[in-house]
Coordinates of C-alpha atoms in Angstrom, one line a residue:
Chain A
M1 CA 81.5 63.0 173.5
S2 CA 84.0 65.3 171.8
P3 CA 87.7 65.0 173.0
A4 CA 88.1 68.2 175.1
P5 CA 85.2 67.6 177.5
D6 CA 86.1 64.1 177.7
A7 CA 89.6 64.8 178.6
L8 CA 88.4 67.2 181.2
Q9 CA 86.1 64.8 182.7
R10 CA 88.6 62.1 183.0
R11 CA 91.7 63.8 184.2
H12 CA 91.1 63.4 187.9
R13 CA 90.8 59.7 187.5
F14 CA 93.7 57.6 188.7
Q15 CA 96.1 56.5 186.0
W16 CA 97.9 53.3 186.3
W17 CA 101.2 54.9 186.5
E18 CA 100.2 56.8 189.7
L19 CA 100.7 53.5 191.6
L20 CA 104.4 53.6 190.5
P21 CA 105.8 56.0 193.4
W22 CA 103.9 54.1 196.0
A23 CA 105.2 50.7 194.7
T24 CA 108.6 52.2 194.5
G25 CA 108.3 53.4 198.0
L26 CA 107.3 49.9 199.2
A27 CA 109.9 48.3 197.3
M28 CA 112.7 50.4 198.7
F29 CA 111.6 49.4 202.1
F30 CA 112.5 45.8 201.2
A31 CA 115.4 46.5 198.8
F32 CA 117.3 49.0 200.9
P33 CA 116.9 48.0 204.6
N34 CA 120.0 50.0 205.4
Y35 CA 119.0 53.2 203.8
L36 CA 115.5 53.5 205.7
S37 CA 116.7 56.6 207.7
F38 CA 117.5 58.5 204.5
G39 CA 114.3 57.2 203.0
T40 CA 112.2 58.5 206.0
Q41 CA 113.9 61.9 205.5
L42 CA 113.0 61.7 201.8
L43 CA 109.3 61.1 202.6
V44 CA 109.1 64.0 205.1
T45 CA 110.7 66.2 202.5
I46 CA 108.3 65.1 199.8
L47 CA 105.3 66.0 202.1
F48 CA 106.7 69.4 202.9
A49 CA 107.3 70.1 199.2
L50 CA 103.9 68.9 198.4
S51 CA 102.3 71.4 200.7
L52 CA 104.4 74.3 199.2
D53 CA 103.1 73.1 195.7
L54 CA 99.5 73.9 196.9
V55 CA 100.3 77.5 197.4
L56 CA 103.2 78.1 195.2
G57 CA 102.4 75.8 192.2
Y58 CA 98.6 76.0 192.3
A59 CA 97.7 79.3 193.9
G60 CA 100.7 81.1 192.6
I61 CA 101.6 82.7 196.0
V62 CA 105.3 83.4 195.9
T63 CA 106.4 82.8 199.4
L64 CA 109.9 82.6 200.9
G65 CA 108.7 81.7 204.5
H66 CA 107.0 78.4 204.0
A67 CA 109.6 76.7 206.6
A68 CA 107.7 78.8 209.3
F69 CA 104.9 76.2 209.2
F70 CA 107.1 73.2 209.1
C71 CA 108.8 74.8 212.4
V72 CA 105.5 75.4 214.0
G73 CA 104.6 71.7 213.5
A74 CA 107.9 70.5 214.6
Y75 CA 108.0 72.6 217.7
T76 CA 104.4 71.7 218.5
V77 CA 105.1 68.1 218.6
G78 CA 108.4 68.7 220.4
I79 CA 107.0 70.9 223.1
L80 CA 103.9 68.6 223.6
A81 CA 106.2 65.7 224.1
Q82 CA 108.9 67.4 226.3
Q83 CA 107.0 69.8 228.4
L84 CA 103.7 68.2 228.6
G85 CA 104.4 64.5 228.3
W86 CA 102.1 64.0 225.4
N87 CA 103.9 61.3 223.5
E88 CA 101.3 59.8 221.4
P89 CA 102.4 60.1 217.7
L90 CA 99.1 60.2 215.8
S91 CA 97.4 62.8 218.0
G92 CA 100.8 64.8 218.0
L93 CA 100.5 65.0 214.3
V94 CA 97.0 66.2 214.3
A95 CA 98.0 68.8 216.8
A96 CA 101.0 69.9 214.7
G97 CA 98.6 70.1 211.7
L98 CA 96.0 72.2 213.7
A99 CA 98.7 74.5 215.3
A100 CA 100.3 75.2 212.0
G101 CA 97.0 75.4 210.2
I102 CA 95.8 78.1 212.6
V103 CA 99.0 80.1 212.4
G104 CA 98.8 79.7 208.5
L105 CA 95.1 81.1 208.5
I106 CA 95.9 84.0 210.7
S107 CA 99.1 85.0 208.9
G108 CA 97.4 84.5 205.5
F109 CA 94.5 86.7 206.6
V110 CA 97.2 89.6 207.5
L111 CA 100.0 88.8 204.9
L112 CA 97.9 87.9 201.8
R113 CA 96.7 91.4 201.3
T114 CA 100.2 92.3 199.7
H115 CA 101.8 90.8 196.8
G116 CA 105.1 90.9 194.7
L117 CA 108.1 92.0 196.4
T118 CA 106.2 93.0 199.7
L119 CA 104.8 89.6 200.0
L120 CA 108.2 88.1 199.7
M121 CA 109.6 90.3 202.2
V122 CA 106.6 89.9 204.7
T123 CA 106.9 86.2 204.5
L124 CA 110.5 86.2 205.1
C125 CA 110.1 88.6 208.0
T126 CA 107.5 86.3 209.6
M127 CA 109.9 83.3 209.4
T128 CA 112.8 85.1 210.7
L129 CA 110.6 86.5 213.6
L130 CA 109.7 82.8 214.3
E131 CA 113.2 81.8 214.3
Q132 CA 114.2 84.6 216.7
A133 CA 111.4 83.7 219.0
A134 CA 112.4 80.0 219.0
N135 CA 115.8 81.1 219.7
M136 CA 114.6 83.4 222.7
G137 CA 112.0 81.3 224.2
H138 CA 114.7 79.0 225.8
A139 CA 112.5 77.6 228.5
W140 CA 110.0 76.2 226.1
T141 CA 112.1 75.5 222.9
G142 CA 115.5 74.8 224.2
G143 CA 116.8 77.9 222.4
F144 CA 119.6 77.3 219.9
D145 CA 120.2 73.6 221.1
G146 CA 116.6 72.7 220.4
M147 CA 115.0 69.6 222.1
P148 CA 117.2 66.5 221.7
G149 CA 116.3 62.9 222.7
L150 CA 112.6 63.1 222.4
S151 CA 110.7 59.6 222.6
F152 CA 107.3 58.7 221.4
T153 CA 104.8 56.0 222.3
M154 CA 104.0 53.1 219.9
I155 CA 102.3 54.0 216.5
L156 CA 98.7 52.9 216.9
G157 CA 99.9 51.1 220.2
L158 CA 101.3 48.5 217.9
F159 CA 104.7 49.5 216.4
P160 CA 107.4 51.0 218.5
F161 CA 109.8 53.6 217.0
D162 CA 112.9 51.8 215.6
V163 CA 115.8 53.8 216.6
L164 CA 118.4 51.8 214.7
Y165 CA 116.7 50.7 211.3
F166 CA 113.9 53.3 211.0
K167 CA 111.6 50.5 209.8
S168 CA 108.4 51.7 211.5
Q169 CA 109.3 55.3 210.8
Y170 CA 109.5 54.6 207.2
L171 CA 106.2 53.0 206.8
Y172 CA 104.7 55.5 209.1
S173 CA 106.1 58.3 207.1
L174 CA 104.9 56.6 203.9
S175 CA 101.4 56.1 205.2
V176 CA 101.2 59.9 206.2
L177 CA 102.6 61.0 202.9
A178 CA 99.9 58.8 201.1
L179 CA 97.1 60.4 203.1
G180 CA 98.7 63.9 202.5
F181 CA 98.8 63.2 198.9
V182 CA 95.3 62.1 198.6
V183 CA 94.2 65.3 200.3
V184 CA 96.1 67.4 198.0
R185 CA 95.1 65.5 194.9
T186 CA 91.4 65.7 195.8
L187 CA 91.7 69.2 196.5
V188 CA 93.6 70.1 193.3
Y189 CA 91.0 68.6 191.1
S190 CA 88.1 70.0 193.1
S191 CA 86.3 73.2 192.0
F192 CA 88.2 74.8 194.9
G193 CA 91.5 73.8 193.4
Q194 CA 90.3 75.0 189.9
S195 CA 89.5 78.3 191.3
L196 CA 93.2 78.5 192.8
T197 CA 94.6 77.8 189.2
G198 CA 92.3 80.3 187.9
I199 CA 93.5 83.1 190.3
R200 CA 97.2 82.0 189.5
E201 CA 96.6 82.4 185.8
N202 CA 94.3 85.4 185.6
L203 CA 93.6 87.4 188.7
L204 CA 91.7 90.0 187.2
R205 CA 89.2 87.6 185.4
M206 CA 88.6 85.6 188.6
H207 CA 87.6 88.9 190.4
A208 CA 85.3 89.7 187.4
V209 CA 83.5 86.3 187.5
G210 CA 83.0 86.9 191.2
A211 CA 85.3 84.5 192.8
P212 CA 86.0 85.1 196.5
V213 CA 89.8 85.5 195.6
R214 CA 91.1 86.6 198.9
G215 CA 89.1 83.9 200.9
R216 CA 90.1 81.2 198.6
L217 CA 93.8 82.2 198.9
I218 CA 93.7 82.3 202.6
V219 CA 92.0 79.0 202.9
A220 CA 94.5 77.4 200.5
Y221 CA 97.4 79.1 202.6
G222 CA 95.9 77.6 205.8
I223 CA 95.5 74.0 204.4
S224 CA 99.0 74.2 203.0
A225 CA 100.3 75.4 206.3
A226 CA 98.6 72.6 208.1
L227 CA 100.2 70.1 205.7
A228 CA 103.7 71.5 206.2
G229 CA 103.0 71.4 210.0
V230 CA 102.3 67.7 209.7
A231 CA 105.4 67.4 207.7
G232 CA 107.4 69.2 210.5
G233 CA 105.7 67.1 213.2
L234 CA 106.5 64.0 211.4
F235 CA 110.1 65.3 211.2
T236 CA 110.4 65.6 215.0
Q237 CA 108.8 62.2 215.7
V238 CA 110.9 60.2 213.2
T239 CA 114.2 61.9 214.2
G240 CA 113.5 62.2 217.8
Y241 CA 114.8 65.8 218.0
V242 CA 113.9 69.4 216.9
N243 CA 116.3 72.4 216.6
L244 CA 116.6 75.8 214.9
A245 CA 117.7 74.0 211.8
V246 CA 114.1 73.2 210.9
L247 CA 113.8 76.9 209.7
G248 CA 115.7 79.7 208.3
L249 CA 116.2 81.0 204.8
E250 CA 118.2 78.1 203.6
R251 CA 115.5 75.5 204.5
A252 CA 112.7 77.6 203.0
A253 CA 114.9 78.2 199.8
G254 CA 115.7 74.5 199.8
V255 CA 112.2 73.2 199.6
M256 CA 111.4 75.8 197.0
I257 CA 114.3 74.4 195.0
I258 CA 113.1 70.9 195.4
L259 CA 109.6 71.8 194.2
I260 CA 110.8 73.8 191.2
L261 CA 113.4 71.2 190.3
G262 CA 110.8 68.5 190.1
G263 CA 108.1 71.0 188.6
H264 CA 105.7 73.2 190.3
G265 CA 102.0 73.0 189.8
R266 CA 102.3 69.3 189.0
L267 CA 101.2 66.8 191.7
Y268 CA 104.3 64.7 191.2
G269 CA 106.9 67.5 191.1
A270 CA 107.5 67.2 194.9
F271 CA 108.3 63.6 194.5
V272 CA 110.6 63.8 191.6
G273 CA 112.3 67.0 192.8
A274 CA 112.9 65.6 196.4
V275 CA 114.3 62.3 195.2
A276 CA 116.7 64.1 192.7
Y277 CA 117.8 66.7 195.1
L278 CA 118.3 64.5 198.1
V279 CA 119.9 61.6 196.4
L280 CA 122.3 64.1 194.7
E281 CA 122.9 65.9 198.0
H282 CA 123.5 62.5 199.8
L283 CA 126.1 61.5 197.2
L284 CA 127.9 64.8 196.6
A285 CA 127.4 67.1 199.5
K286 CA 129.5 65.4 202.1
A287 CA 132.4 64.7 199.9
Y288 CA 132.4 68.0 197.8
P289 CA 130.2 70.5 199.5
T290 CA 131.5 73.5 197.6
A291 CA 131.1 71.7 194.3
W292 CA 127.5 70.7 195.4
Q293 CA 126.6 74.3 196.1
L294 CA 128.1 75.4 192.7
G295 CA 126.3 72.7 190.8
L296 CA 123.1 73.5 192.6
G297 CA 123.5 77.3 191.7
L298 CA 124.1 76.5 188.1
T299 CA 121.2 74.2 188.0
L300 CA 119.0 76.7 189.4
V301 CA 120.1 79.4 186.9
A302 CA 119.5 77.0 184.2
V303 CA 116.0 75.9 185.3
A304 CA 115.1 79.5 185.6
L305 CA 116.3 80.4 182.2
F306 CA 115.4 77.3 180.2
A307 CA 113.5 74.8 181.8
R308 CA 110.5 76.4 183.8
G309 CA 108.5 73.4 184.7
G310 CA 111.4 71.5 186.1
L311 CA 112.2 67.9 185.4
I312 CA 108.5 66.8 184.9
G313 CA 108.1 69.7 182.6
L314 CA 111.2 68.6 180.6
F315 CA 109.7 65.1 180.4
E316 CA 106.5 66.4 179.2
K317 CA 108.1 68.6 176.5
L318 CA 110.2 65.6 175.3
R319 CA 107.2 63.4 175.1
G320 CA 105.2 66.2 173.3
A321 CA 108.1 66.6 170.8
R322 CA 108.2 63.0 169.9
Chain B
M1 CA 128.3 104.3 226.2
D2 CA 127.1 107.8 225.8
P3 CA 124.2 108.6 223.3
V4 CA 126.5 110.4 220.9
S5 CA 128.8 107.6 220.4
I6 CA 125.8 105.2 220.0
L7 CA 124.5 107.5 217.4
L8 CA 127.8 107.8 215.6
G9 CA 128.1 103.9 215.6
G10 CA 124.7 103.4 214.3
L11 CA 125.1 106.0 211.7
S12 CA 128.2 104.6 210.3
S13 CA 126.7 101.0 209.9
G14 CA 123.6 102.8 208.4
M15 CA 125.7 104.3 205.9
V16 CA 127.4 101.0 205.0
L17 CA 123.9 99.6 204.5
F18 CA 122.9 102.6 202.4
I19 CA 125.9 102.3 200.0
V20 CA 125.1 98.6 199.4
S21 CA 121.5 98.8 199.1
V22 CA 121.0 102.1 197.0
G23 CA 121.6 100.2 193.8
L24 CA 119.1 97.5 194.6
S25 CA 116.4 100.1 195.3
V26 CA 117.1 101.8 191.8
T27 CA 117.1 98.5 189.9
M28 CA 114.2 97.0 191.6
G29 CA 112.0 100.2 191.1
L30 CA 113.1 100.4 187.4
M31 CA 112.3 97.1 186.2
G32 CA 110.5 95.4 189.1
F33 CA 113.2 92.8 189.1
V34 CA 113.5 90.8 192.3
N35 CA 117.3 90.7 192.6
L36 CA 118.3 88.5 195.6
A37 CA 121.8 88.4 194.4
H38 CA 122.6 92.2 195.0
G39 CA 124.6 91.2 198.1
G40 CA 126.7 89.0 196.1
F41 CA 128.1 91.9 194.1
A42 CA 128.9 93.6 197.6
M43 CA 130.9 90.4 198.4
L44 CA 132.5 90.2 195.0
G45 CA 133.7 93.9 195.5
G46 CA 135.1 93.0 198.9
Y47 CA 137.1 90.1 197.6
V48 CA 138.4 92.2 194.7
I49 CA 139.8 94.7 197.2
V50 CA 141.3 92.0 199.5
L51 CA 143.0 90.3 196.5
A52 CA 144.2 93.5 194.9
M53 CA 145.7 94.6 198.2
K54 CA 147.2 91.4 198.9
H55 CA 148.7 90.4 195.5
W56 CA 149.2 93.7 193.8
G57 CA 150.0 95.8 196.7
L58 CA 147.3 98.3 195.9
S59 CA 146.5 100.7 198.7
F60 CA 143.0 101.0 200.1
V61 CA 141.5 103.8 198.0
P62 CA 142.7 102.7 194.6
A63 CA 141.5 99.1 195.4
L64 CA 138.0 100.6 196.1
A65 CA 138.0 102.1 192.8
L66 CA 139.1 99.0 191.2
A67 CA 136.4 97.1 192.8
F68 CA 133.9 99.5 191.6
V69 CA 135.1 99.2 188.0
V70 CA 135.6 95.4 188.0
V71 CA 132.1 94.7 189.6
A72 CA 130.2 97.1 187.5
A73 CA 131.8 95.7 184.3
F74 CA 131.1 92.1 185.4
S75 CA 127.4 93.1 186.4
V76 CA 126.8 94.5 183.1
V77 CA 127.9 91.3 181.4
L78 CA 125.7 89.4 183.6
E79 CA 122.8 91.8 183.0
R80 CA 123.0 91.7 179.4
L81 CA 123.7 87.9 179.1
L82 CA 121.2 86.5 181.8
Y83 CA 119.2 89.1 183.7
A84 CA 117.7 90.5 180.5
R85 CA 116.2 87.4 179.5
L86 CA 114.1 87.3 182.7
Y87 CA 112.7 90.8 182.6
R88 CA 109.2 89.8 181.5
A89 CA 109.4 86.4 183.5
Q90 CA 107.5 85.7 186.7
E91 CA 108.7 86.7 190.0
L92 CA 109.3 83.1 190.8
D93 CA 111.8 82.6 188.0
Q94 CA 113.6 85.8 189.0
V95 CA 113.8 84.6 192.6
L96 CA 115.2 81.1 191.5
F97 CA 117.6 82.7 189.0
T98 CA 119.0 85.1 191.7
I99 CA 119.2 82.6 194.5
G100 CA 121.1 80.2 192.1
L101 CA 123.4 83.1 191.3
V102 CA 124.1 83.7 195.0
F103 CA 125.0 79.9 195.4
V104 CA 127.3 80.1 192.4
M105 CA 129.1 83.3 193.6
T106 CA 129.4 81.8 197.1
A107 CA 130.9 78.5 195.9
A108 CA 133.1 80.3 193.5
V109 CA 134.6 82.4 196.2
T110 CA 134.9 79.5 198.5
L111 CA 136.8 77.5 195.7
G112 CA 139.0 80.3 194.6
V113 CA 139.8 82.1 197.7
G114 CA 138.8 79.9 200.6
P115 CA 136.0 79.6 203.1
E116 CA 137.7 81.8 205.8
T117 CA 136.8 85.3 206.9
Q118 CA 138.9 87.9 205.0
V119 CA 140.3 91.0 206.7
I120 CA 140.8 94.2 204.8
R121 CA 143.8 96.1 206.3
L122 CA 142.9 99.8 206.7
P123 CA 145.5 102.4 205.8
D124 CA 147.2 104.1 208.9
W125 CA 145.3 107.4 208.4
L126 CA 141.9 105.7 208.7
R127 CA 142.9 103.9 211.8
G128 CA 142.8 105.3 215.6
Q129 CA 140.7 107.9 217.0
T130 CA 139.9 111.4 215.8
D131 CA 139.5 114.4 218.2
L132 CA 136.0 116.0 217.4
G133 CA 136.5 118.6 220.1
F134 CA 133.9 117.6 222.4
M135 CA 134.9 113.8 222.2
T136 CA 137.1 111.3 220.4
Y137 CA 135.7 108.7 218.1
R138 CA 137.0 106.0 215.7
T139 CA 138.3 107.7 212.6
Y140 CA 136.9 105.0 210.3
S141 CA 133.4 105.4 211.6
L142 CA 133.6 109.0 211.1
A143 CA 135.1 108.6 207.5
L144 CA 132.2 106.3 206.6
I145 CA 129.6 108.9 207.7
V146 CA 131.4 111.5 205.8
V147 CA 131.7 109.3 202.7
G148 CA 128.0 108.2 202.9
T149 CA 126.8 111.8 203.2
L150 CA 128.8 113.0 200.2
L151 CA 127.5 110.0 198.3
V152 CA 123.8 110.6 199.0
I153 CA 124.2 114.3 198.1
A154 CA 125.9 113.3 194.9
L155 CA 123.3 110.7 194.1
W156 CA 120.5 113.0 195.0
L157 CA 121.9 115.8 192.8
G158 CA 122.4 113.2 190.0
F159 CA 118.8 112.1 190.4
E160 CA 117.1 115.4 190.8
R161 CA 119.1 117.8 188.7
T162 CA 120.3 115.9 185.7
R163 CA 118.3 114.7 182.6
Y164 CA 119.6 111.2 183.2
G165 CA 118.1 111.2 186.7
A166 CA 114.9 112.6 185.5
R167 CA 114.7 109.7 182.9
I168 CA 115.2 107.3 185.7
R169 CA 112.6 108.9 187.9
A170 CA 110.0 108.8 185.1
A171 CA 110.8 105.2 184.4
V172 CA 110.3 104.3 188.0
D173 CA 107.0 106.1 188.2
N174 CA 105.5 104.7 185.1
R175 CA 107.7 102.6 182.7
R176 CA 105.2 102.3 179.9
M177 CA 104.6 105.9 179.6
A178 CA 108.4 106.7 179.7
Q179 CA 108.9 104.2 177.0
S180 CA 106.1 105.9 175.0
L181 CA 108.0 109.2 175.4
G182 CA 111.0 107.6 173.8
I183 CA 113.1 106.7 176.9
D184 CA 115.0 103.7 176.4
V185 CA 114.3 102.0 179.6
G186 CA 116.6 98.9 178.8
R187 CA 119.6 101.1 178.3
L188 CA 118.8 103.2 181.5
F189 CA 118.6 99.9 183.5
T190 CA 121.9 98.7 182.2
V191 CA 123.5 101.8 183.4
A192 CA 121.8 101.9 186.7
F193 CA 122.5 98.2 187.2
A194 CA 126.1 98.7 186.7
L195 CA 126.2 101.8 188.9
G196 CA 124.3 100.1 191.6
S197 CA 126.4 97.0 191.6
G198 CA 129.6 99.1 191.6
L199 CA 128.3 101.0 194.6
A200 CA 127.5 97.7 196.2
A201 CA 131.0 96.6 195.7
V202 CA 132.3 99.6 197.3
G203 CA 130.0 99.2 200.1
G204 CA 131.1 95.5 200.6
G205 CA 134.6 96.8 200.9
L206 CA 133.9 99.7 203.1
G207 CA 131.7 97.7 205.3
A208 CA 134.0 94.6 205.7
E209 CA 135.0 96.3 209.0
I210 CA 131.5 96.2 210.3
L211 CA 129.8 93.4 208.5
G212 CA 132.7 91.1 207.9
L213 CA 133.6 89.3 204.6
D214 CA 133.4 85.6 204.0
P215 CA 131.5 83.5 201.4
N216 CA 128.2 83.5 203.2
Y217 CA 127.9 87.3 203.1
P218 CA 125.2 87.5 200.6
L219 CA 122.7 85.2 202.1
R220 CA 123.4 86.5 205.7
Y221 CA 122.6 90.1 204.9
L222 CA 120.1 89.5 202.2
V223 CA 117.2 90.1 204.5
Y224 CA 118.8 93.3 205.8
F225 CA 119.3 94.8 202.4
L226 CA 115.9 94.0 201.2
I227 CA 114.3 95.4 204.4
V228 CA 116.3 98.8 203.8
V229 CA 114.9 98.9 200.2
A230 CA 111.3 97.8 201.2
V231 CA 111.3 100.3 204.1
G232 CA 112.8 103.1 202.1
G233 CA 110.7 102.7 199.0
L234 CA 111.6 101.5 195.5
G235 CA 113.7 103.8 193.3
K236 CA 114.0 106.4 196.2
V237 CA 117.5 107.5 196.8
T238 CA 116.7 109.7 199.8
G239 CA 114.2 107.1 201.1
V240 CA 116.8 104.4 201.1
F241 CA 119.2 106.8 202.8
F242 CA 117.0 107.5 205.7
A243 CA 115.7 103.7 205.9
A244 CA 119.3 102.7 206.0
L245 CA 120.3 105.1 208.8
L246 CA 117.1 104.3 210.7
I247 CA 118.0 100.6 210.6
G248 CA 121.7 101.1 211.3
V249 CA 120.9 103.1 214.4
L250 CA 118.1 100.9 215.6
D251 CA 120.2 97.8 215.0
F252 CA 123.2 99.2 216.9
V253 CA 121.0 100.3 219.9
L254 CA 119.2 96.9 220.1
K255 CA 122.3 94.9 219.8
L256 CA 123.8 97.0 222.6
Y257 CA 120.9 96.8 225.1
F258 CA 119.3 93.4 224.0
P259 CA 122.1 91.3 222.6
K260 CA 119.8 88.4 222.7
G261 CA 117.3 88.6 220.1
G262 CA 117.4 92.3 219.7
T263 CA 117.0 91.9 216.0
L264 CA 113.7 90.4 216.6
F265 CA 112.4 94.0 217.0
I266 CA 113.8 95.1 213.6
Y267 CA 111.9 92.2 211.8
A268 CA 108.7 92.9 213.7
L269 CA 108.9 96.5 212.9
A270 CA 109.7 95.9 209.3
L271 CA 106.8 93.4 209.2
M272 CA 104.4 95.9 210.5
L273 CA 105.5 98.7 208.5
L274 CA 105.2 96.9 205.3
L275 CA 101.6 95.9 206.1
W276 CA 100.9 99.5 207.1
R277 CA 102.5 101.0 204.0
P278 CA 103.5 98.3 201.5
Q279 CA 105.2 100.9 199.3
G280 CA 107.6 101.6 202.0
L281 CA 108.0 104.6 204.5
F282 CA 109.2 107.1 201.9
G283 CA 107.8 105.4 198.7
R284 CA 104.8 106.8 196.8
K285 CA 101.9 104.4 196.0
S286 CA 102.5 103.0 192.5
A287 CA 100.0 103.5 190.0

């Protein structure tokens, strides 16, 4: 077979190096038992960034409000646990995903008829609306203080949440992330995922070949929202609290920065970006918060000007140049 | 509070919104460039004024003029060196670049001046109350309303009655056609960008009394400035003026009567409006 169709036919197959992140994830569990709380946070962030990659990287929807879905998931789990006494973690995650997915589908149906600046604005407004609503709905959401001290029953009835060392939380998050990754990977290489890339690259042509553009975008938005919701629910479960810090412009911009830094439209961009960002933040932000912000700003400017494609894009370029 | 003072209070904060946002509207309309760093120029202007008054003993009005010149010059440097590279780039790159710029500005101001809120001391003749005949009101708010009104008249005349304004209007309506007619849209944009950033700097200084002034200014008010521009329509001076007044008054009233979550309504209204008319309340449908 000639090389091009051959490569196209093979590209969805697993490569040996795709085991590396997961092996690293497991190795971290044994190598750094004292950093599992940080590791758990990292895994949740990767899942969140991965969900954004589906809409931003693959479908090309530039949104500033993705944190809204993270927030819906996080608050769904929190409200279920605190108000209704529903503490079972797995069903909690499913509920978070469903709630965020429904919000995503509805808002996608309404918002995705706009594009460009207007789309940026309406996603931003929707997120700010949710933020204000969460702040006002004191009886349900705890207002500004949020819901501290949530507890959950054992995972699968076997593993209790480990408040001190985060052992079970880490493995739990790793499993959820792996599941989420398989979903996204399968989706991206499916004909559905191909049509999303087509819409991103050439909207006019996709309309011309008769692809149901708006429907595809709305479904992708809904799936991505559901994944972000799962990430949010996971966040509430592993930390045991939820408050207004789960949303807001800074969080939405933060996850976008992570994805772009790693490389959007590339499956592993979320992984690389989250590790680079969070490790640097962990080391620098507390000691030199201002310098951290300055460095982050300069990095963003540099990435936008010179390194579109992020760290992975840079790596690909270097490999191509050799 | 009686209705007239509520109206005056809302109008004066609307004027500040207008002075800051009008440049953003024109530059976004001209190039379609998503400039999230516009509030940063307003903040820099405010800091120039604070520093000039503190260290050089400048009085308020000359300091305003200085802020206009300094920030306009600085924005031209940025525009030529960095912004210009991204005119043809995707929105995403523009968003990232300008958010990065906001972070850099915020960090630079924190490092250079400090994280605390700055106070701009108003001259004596702007403090106190003025007798309007039927009531007395804060002199400064009245001065803001007068300045904003004069500014919108000047800008409107510049836009509608000069050749330069006609070129800008033509380029906003149809950039390619304007270029085919020999209008140098790049040059036009540089000038509009400098003017807009300079005005934002003046707005940052004038509005410090109402909006405050600290390193988080650009991010905190980003959504507000964007809403004003989006509601007013891109590249429409009078549209931005009425949108700013509308939002200023609404915001003032809502904060007065619903101190908790009153801004919710502003976002909800802006959202519905943008879905109903994506080109803004006063904008024309783009071709």
